[in-house]
C-alpha positions as semicolon CSV with decimal commas, in nm:
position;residue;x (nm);y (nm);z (nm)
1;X;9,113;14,178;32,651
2;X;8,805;14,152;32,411
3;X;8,794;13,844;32,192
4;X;8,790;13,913;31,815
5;X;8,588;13,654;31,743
6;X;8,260;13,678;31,592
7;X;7,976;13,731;31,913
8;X;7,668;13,559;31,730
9;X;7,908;13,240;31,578
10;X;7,992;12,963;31,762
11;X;8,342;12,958;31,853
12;X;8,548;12,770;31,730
13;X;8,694;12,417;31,854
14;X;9,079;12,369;31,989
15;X;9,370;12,433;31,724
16;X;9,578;12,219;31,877
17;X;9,428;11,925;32,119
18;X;9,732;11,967;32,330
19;X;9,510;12,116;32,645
20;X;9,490;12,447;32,512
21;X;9,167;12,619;32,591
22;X;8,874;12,852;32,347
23;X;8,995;13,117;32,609
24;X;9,382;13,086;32,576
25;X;9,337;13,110;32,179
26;X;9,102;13,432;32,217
27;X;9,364;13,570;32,439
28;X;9,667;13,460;32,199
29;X;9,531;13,578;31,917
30;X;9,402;13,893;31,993
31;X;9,738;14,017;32,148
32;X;9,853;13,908;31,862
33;X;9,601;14,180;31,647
34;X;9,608;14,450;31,866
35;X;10,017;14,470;31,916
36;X;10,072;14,393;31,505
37;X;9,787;14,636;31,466
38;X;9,984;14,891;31,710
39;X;10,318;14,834;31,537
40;X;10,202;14,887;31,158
41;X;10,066;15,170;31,293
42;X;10,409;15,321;31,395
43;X;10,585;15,200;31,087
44;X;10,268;15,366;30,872
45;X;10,360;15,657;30,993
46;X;10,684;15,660;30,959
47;X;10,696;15,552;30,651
48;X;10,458;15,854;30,564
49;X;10,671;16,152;30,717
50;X;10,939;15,988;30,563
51;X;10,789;16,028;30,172
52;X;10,623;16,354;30,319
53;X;10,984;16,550;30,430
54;X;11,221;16,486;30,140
55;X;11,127;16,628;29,815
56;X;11,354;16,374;29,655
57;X;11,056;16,097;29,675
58;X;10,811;16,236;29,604
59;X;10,771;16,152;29,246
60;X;10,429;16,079;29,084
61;X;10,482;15,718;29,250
62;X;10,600;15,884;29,558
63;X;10,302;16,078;29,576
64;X;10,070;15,768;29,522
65;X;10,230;15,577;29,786
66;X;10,171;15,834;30,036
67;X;9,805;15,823;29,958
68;X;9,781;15,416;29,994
69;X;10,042;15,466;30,352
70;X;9,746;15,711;30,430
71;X;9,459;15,468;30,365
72;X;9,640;15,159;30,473
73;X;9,726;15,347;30,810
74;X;9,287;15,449;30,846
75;X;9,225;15,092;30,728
76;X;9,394;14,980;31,063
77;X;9,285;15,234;31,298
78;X;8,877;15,109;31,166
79;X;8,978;14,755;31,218
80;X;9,094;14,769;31,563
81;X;8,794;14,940;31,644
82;X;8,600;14,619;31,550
83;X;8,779;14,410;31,764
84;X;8,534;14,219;31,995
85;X;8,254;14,347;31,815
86;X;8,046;14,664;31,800
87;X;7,749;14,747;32,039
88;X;7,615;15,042;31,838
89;X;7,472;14,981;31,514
90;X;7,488;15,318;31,383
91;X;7,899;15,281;31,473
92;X;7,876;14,931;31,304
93;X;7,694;15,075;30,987
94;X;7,997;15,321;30,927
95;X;8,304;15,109;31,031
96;X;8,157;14,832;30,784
97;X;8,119;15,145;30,486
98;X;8,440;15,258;30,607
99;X;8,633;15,003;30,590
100;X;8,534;14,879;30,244
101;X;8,568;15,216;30,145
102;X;8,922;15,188;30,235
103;X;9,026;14,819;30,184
104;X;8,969;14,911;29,787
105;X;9,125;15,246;29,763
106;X;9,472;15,066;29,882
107;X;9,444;14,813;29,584
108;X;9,290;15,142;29,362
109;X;9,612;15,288;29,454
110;X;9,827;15,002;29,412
111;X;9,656;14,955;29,056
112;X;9,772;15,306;28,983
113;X;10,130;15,316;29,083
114;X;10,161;14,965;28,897
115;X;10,040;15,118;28,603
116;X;10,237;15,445;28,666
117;X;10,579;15,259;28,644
118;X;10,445;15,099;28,338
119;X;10,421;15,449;28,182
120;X;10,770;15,530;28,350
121;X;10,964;15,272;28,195
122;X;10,785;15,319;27,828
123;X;10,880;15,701;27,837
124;X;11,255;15,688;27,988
125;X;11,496;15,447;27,797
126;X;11,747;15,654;27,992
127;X;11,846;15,596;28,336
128;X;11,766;15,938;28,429
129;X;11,410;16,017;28,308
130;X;11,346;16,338;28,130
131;X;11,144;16,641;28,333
132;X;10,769;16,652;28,184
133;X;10,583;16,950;28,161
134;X;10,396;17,024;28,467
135;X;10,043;17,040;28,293
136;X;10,152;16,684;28,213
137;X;10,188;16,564;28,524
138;X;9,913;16,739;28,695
139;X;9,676;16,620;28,447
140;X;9,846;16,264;28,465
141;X;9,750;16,276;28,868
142;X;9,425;16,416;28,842
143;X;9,297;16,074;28,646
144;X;9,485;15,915;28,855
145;X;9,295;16,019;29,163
146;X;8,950;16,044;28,947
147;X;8,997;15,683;28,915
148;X;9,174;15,566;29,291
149;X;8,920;15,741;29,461
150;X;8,631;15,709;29,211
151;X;8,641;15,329;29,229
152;X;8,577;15,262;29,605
153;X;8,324;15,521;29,573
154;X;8,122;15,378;29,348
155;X;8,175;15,061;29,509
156;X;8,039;15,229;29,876
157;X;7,727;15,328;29,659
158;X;7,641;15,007;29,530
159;X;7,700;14,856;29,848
160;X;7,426;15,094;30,025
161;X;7,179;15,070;29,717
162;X;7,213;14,730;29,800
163;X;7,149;14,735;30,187
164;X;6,859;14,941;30,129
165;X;6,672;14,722;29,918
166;X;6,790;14,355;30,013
167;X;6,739;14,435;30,388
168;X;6,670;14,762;30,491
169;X;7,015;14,859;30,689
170;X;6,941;14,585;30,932
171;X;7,287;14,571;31,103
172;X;7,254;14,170;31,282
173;X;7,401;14,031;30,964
174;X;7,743;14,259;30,991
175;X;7,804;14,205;31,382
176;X;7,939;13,818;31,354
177;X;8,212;13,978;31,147
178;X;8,282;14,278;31,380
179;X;8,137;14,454;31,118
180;X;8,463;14,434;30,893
181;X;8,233;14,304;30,586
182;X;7,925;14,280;30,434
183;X;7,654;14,014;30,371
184;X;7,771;13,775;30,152
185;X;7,639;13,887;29,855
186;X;7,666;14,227;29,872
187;X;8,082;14,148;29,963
188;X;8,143;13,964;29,663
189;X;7,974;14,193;29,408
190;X;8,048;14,516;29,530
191;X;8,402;14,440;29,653
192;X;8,531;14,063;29,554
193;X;8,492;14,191;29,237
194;X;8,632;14,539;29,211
195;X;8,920;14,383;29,396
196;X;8,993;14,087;29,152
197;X;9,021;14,315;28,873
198;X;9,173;14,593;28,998
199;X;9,491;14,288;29,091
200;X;9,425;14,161;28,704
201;X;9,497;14,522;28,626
202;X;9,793;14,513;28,884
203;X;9,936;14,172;28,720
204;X;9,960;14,284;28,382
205;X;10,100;14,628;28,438
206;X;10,401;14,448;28,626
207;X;10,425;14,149;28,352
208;X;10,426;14,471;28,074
209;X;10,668;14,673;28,303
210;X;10,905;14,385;28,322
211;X;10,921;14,306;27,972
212;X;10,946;14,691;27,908
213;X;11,270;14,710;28,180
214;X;11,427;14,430;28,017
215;X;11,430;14,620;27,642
216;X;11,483;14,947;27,789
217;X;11,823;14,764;27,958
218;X;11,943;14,610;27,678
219;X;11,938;14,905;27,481
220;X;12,171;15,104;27,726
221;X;12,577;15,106;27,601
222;X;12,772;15,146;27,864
223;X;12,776;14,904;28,090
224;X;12,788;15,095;28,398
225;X;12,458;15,257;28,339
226;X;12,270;14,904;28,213
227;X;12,368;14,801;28,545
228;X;12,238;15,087;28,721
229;X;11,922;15,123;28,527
230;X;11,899;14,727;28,583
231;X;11,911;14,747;28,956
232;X;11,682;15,103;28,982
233;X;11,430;14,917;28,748
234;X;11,411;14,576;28,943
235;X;11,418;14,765;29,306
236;X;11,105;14,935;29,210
237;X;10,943;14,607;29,015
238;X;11,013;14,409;29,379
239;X;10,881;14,672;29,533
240;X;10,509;14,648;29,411
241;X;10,526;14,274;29,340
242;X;10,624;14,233;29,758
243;X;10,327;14,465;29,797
244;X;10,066;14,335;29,541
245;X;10,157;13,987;29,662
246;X;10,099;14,031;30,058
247;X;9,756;14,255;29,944
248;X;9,614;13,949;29,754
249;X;9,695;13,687;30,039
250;X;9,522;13,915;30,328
251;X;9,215;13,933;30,067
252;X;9,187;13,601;29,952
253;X;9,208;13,510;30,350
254;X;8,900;13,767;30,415
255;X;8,724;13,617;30,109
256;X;8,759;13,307;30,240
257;X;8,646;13,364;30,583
258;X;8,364;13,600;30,488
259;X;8,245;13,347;30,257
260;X;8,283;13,018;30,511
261;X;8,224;13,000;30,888
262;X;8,513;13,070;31,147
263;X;8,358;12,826;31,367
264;X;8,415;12,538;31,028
265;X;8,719;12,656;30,914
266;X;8,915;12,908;31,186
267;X;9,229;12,888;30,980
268;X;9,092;13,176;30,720
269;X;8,960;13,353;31,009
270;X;9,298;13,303;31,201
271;X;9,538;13,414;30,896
272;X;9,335;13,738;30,789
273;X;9,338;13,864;31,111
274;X;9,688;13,783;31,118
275;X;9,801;13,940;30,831
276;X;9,535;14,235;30,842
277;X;9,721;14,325;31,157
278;X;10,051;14,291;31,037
279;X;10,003;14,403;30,669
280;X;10,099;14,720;30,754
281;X;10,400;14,691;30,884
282;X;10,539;14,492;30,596
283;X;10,488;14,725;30,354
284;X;10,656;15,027;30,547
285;X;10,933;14,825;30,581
286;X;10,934;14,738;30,271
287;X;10,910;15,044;30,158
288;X;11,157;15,227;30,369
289;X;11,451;14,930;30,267
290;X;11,392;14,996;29,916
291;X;11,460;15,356;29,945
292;X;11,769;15,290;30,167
293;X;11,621;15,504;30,412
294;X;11,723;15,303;30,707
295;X;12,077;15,267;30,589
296;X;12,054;15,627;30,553
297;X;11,960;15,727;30,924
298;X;12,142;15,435;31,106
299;X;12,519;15,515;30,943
300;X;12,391;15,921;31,059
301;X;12,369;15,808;31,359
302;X;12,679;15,574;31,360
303;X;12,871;15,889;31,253
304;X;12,722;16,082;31,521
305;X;12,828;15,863;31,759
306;X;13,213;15,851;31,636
307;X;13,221;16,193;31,638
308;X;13,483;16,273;31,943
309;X;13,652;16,638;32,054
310;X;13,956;16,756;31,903
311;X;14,203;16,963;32,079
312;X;13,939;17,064;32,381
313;X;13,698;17,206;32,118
314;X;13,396;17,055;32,050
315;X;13,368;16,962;31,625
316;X;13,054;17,018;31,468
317;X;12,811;16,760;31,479
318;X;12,775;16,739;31,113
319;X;13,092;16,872;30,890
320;X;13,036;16,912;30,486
321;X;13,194;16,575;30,422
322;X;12,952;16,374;30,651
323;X;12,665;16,579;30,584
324;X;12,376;16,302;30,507
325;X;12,143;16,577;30,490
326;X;12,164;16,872;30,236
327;X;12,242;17,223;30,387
328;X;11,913;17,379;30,289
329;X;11,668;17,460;30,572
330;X;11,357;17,489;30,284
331;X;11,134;17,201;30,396
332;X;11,057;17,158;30,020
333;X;11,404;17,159;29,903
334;X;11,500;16,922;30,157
335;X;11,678;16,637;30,012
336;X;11,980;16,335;30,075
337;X;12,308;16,365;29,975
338;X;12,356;16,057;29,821
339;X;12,007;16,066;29,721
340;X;11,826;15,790;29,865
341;X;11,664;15,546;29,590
342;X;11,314;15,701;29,507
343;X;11,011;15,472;29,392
């Protein structure tokens, strides 16, 4: 198996003076990438079809989330491909432009389903919030993609205006990095900073959405529904703050190993590529328990399962009364009965 390490820096010196060798640590540490890379994968995409099938999720946050699933799940598939390095510079050129490209449309999108929920909870003091007007909500998404997508793409451009006039697209200062990041300089202004305040942006619209659940509670009457609106409002706030929270540690690891030496300091170098490979993962999972999605398909399956012959006759797999799944066979109209929590 390749070694993730950087080819052109030294490597780096035992973790652990206990006898284990530069070779053993290469070897631990990149199955450790390439299976957490592998299984984030999976749970990416199942995460996806998941938000993709039932029409129940896919609200304006639902719709959001798929996109950062869908960049999160390309962000992986570019960063395996740098394991051990790229030979081809022309290959090395576009996995380092592609995955910057993609690293900031995942916070772009996190930025705008933070601020989404904001608007959510300012608009619906009910539990059940009112239907808008589709013009609404198409023009709502439309800035909302002018500005997830528009971000990272100015941020690409920059970057190459950059390379082009600092050092002329020579590729020998990307490879000790497996071409996962730029120079130094051209890293921190063209994506450290984007980044930092696109999670400013992230920090107050959950501090403001917060605040906003905790008036829009109070105001409820009945106490059954300021319970339910309490626990739909703080499933959703955990939600992004789980998310927002493991984002910022995997970039302030790559900041600090693109900005040090993994041959100095290995334990940046060690946790990014930790929790690149793993990121993933954790937020399908994340995502698919706060939906109760799992729940959902496991007590199907239990039922399934339990589900014996009567009388010499084979019973229906599914009767109306166990029937997780509604009885419509429209992919759009597809939904849960009981409706699993959306975002």
């Amino acid at each position: 198996m390749e070694s993730i390490y950087p080819r052109r820096v030294p490597v780096m010196g035992n973790l652990t003076g206990n006898g284990w060798t530069v070779a053993s640590q290469e070897s631990v540490l990149s199955l450790i990438v390439v299976l957490g890379s592998s299984v984030s994968l999976v749970g990416l995409i199942f995460a996806f079809i998941t938000y993709s099938l039932f029409s129940d999720l896919r609200t304006m946050s639902g719709t959001a989330l798929m996109y950062m699933l869908a960049n999160m799940f390309l962000t992986q598939l570019f960063y395996v491909v740098g394991v051990g390095g790229v030979q081809e510079d022309n290959l090395c050129m576009c996995l380092a432009f592609g995955i910057h490209y993609l690293r900031l449309a995942i916070i772009s999108w996190l930025c705008v389903m933070t601020y989404d929920m904001l608007i959510t909870f300012r608009n619906n003091v009910n539990l059940n919030p009112r239907p808008e007007p589709v013009n609404v909500l198409i023009s709502r998404f439309v800035k909302y993609s002018l500005f997830a997508w528009g971000v990272p793409s100015l941020s690409v451009i920059s970057a190459s205006v950059m390379r082009v006039t600092i050092n002329h697209q020579n590729v020998d200062n990307l490879n000790p990095y497996n071409c996962w990041f730029f120079e130094k300089t051209i890293y921190n202004l063209t994506f450290a900073m984007p980044a930092l305040c696109c999670f400013a942006a992230i920090a107050d619209s959950l501090v403001r959405s917060w605040l906003t659940a905790r008036a829009t509670v109070g105001l409820q009457v009945d106490k059954k529904t300021r319970l339910k609106m309490h626990r739909k409002r703080t499933l959703q706030l955990h939600l992004y703050v789980k998310i927002a929270t493991l984002l910022f540690a995997v970039n302030v690891f790559g900041y600090v190993a693109r900005n040090g030496s993994p041959a100095s300091d290995p334990v940046a170098w060690i946790a990014y590529n930790v929790g690149h490979s793993l990121q993933g993962i954790l937020v399908a999972l994340a995502v698919t328990c706060n939906c109760q999605v799992l729940k959902i398909y496991t007590r199907s399956f239990a039922r399934r399962r339990r589900r014996r012959p009567r009388n010499g006759s084979a019973t229906a797999l599914f009767d109306k009364r166990d029937n997780d799944i509604s009885d419509t066979t429209y992919l759009q109209n597809l939904t849960w009965d009981p409706v699993p929590l959306p975002v």
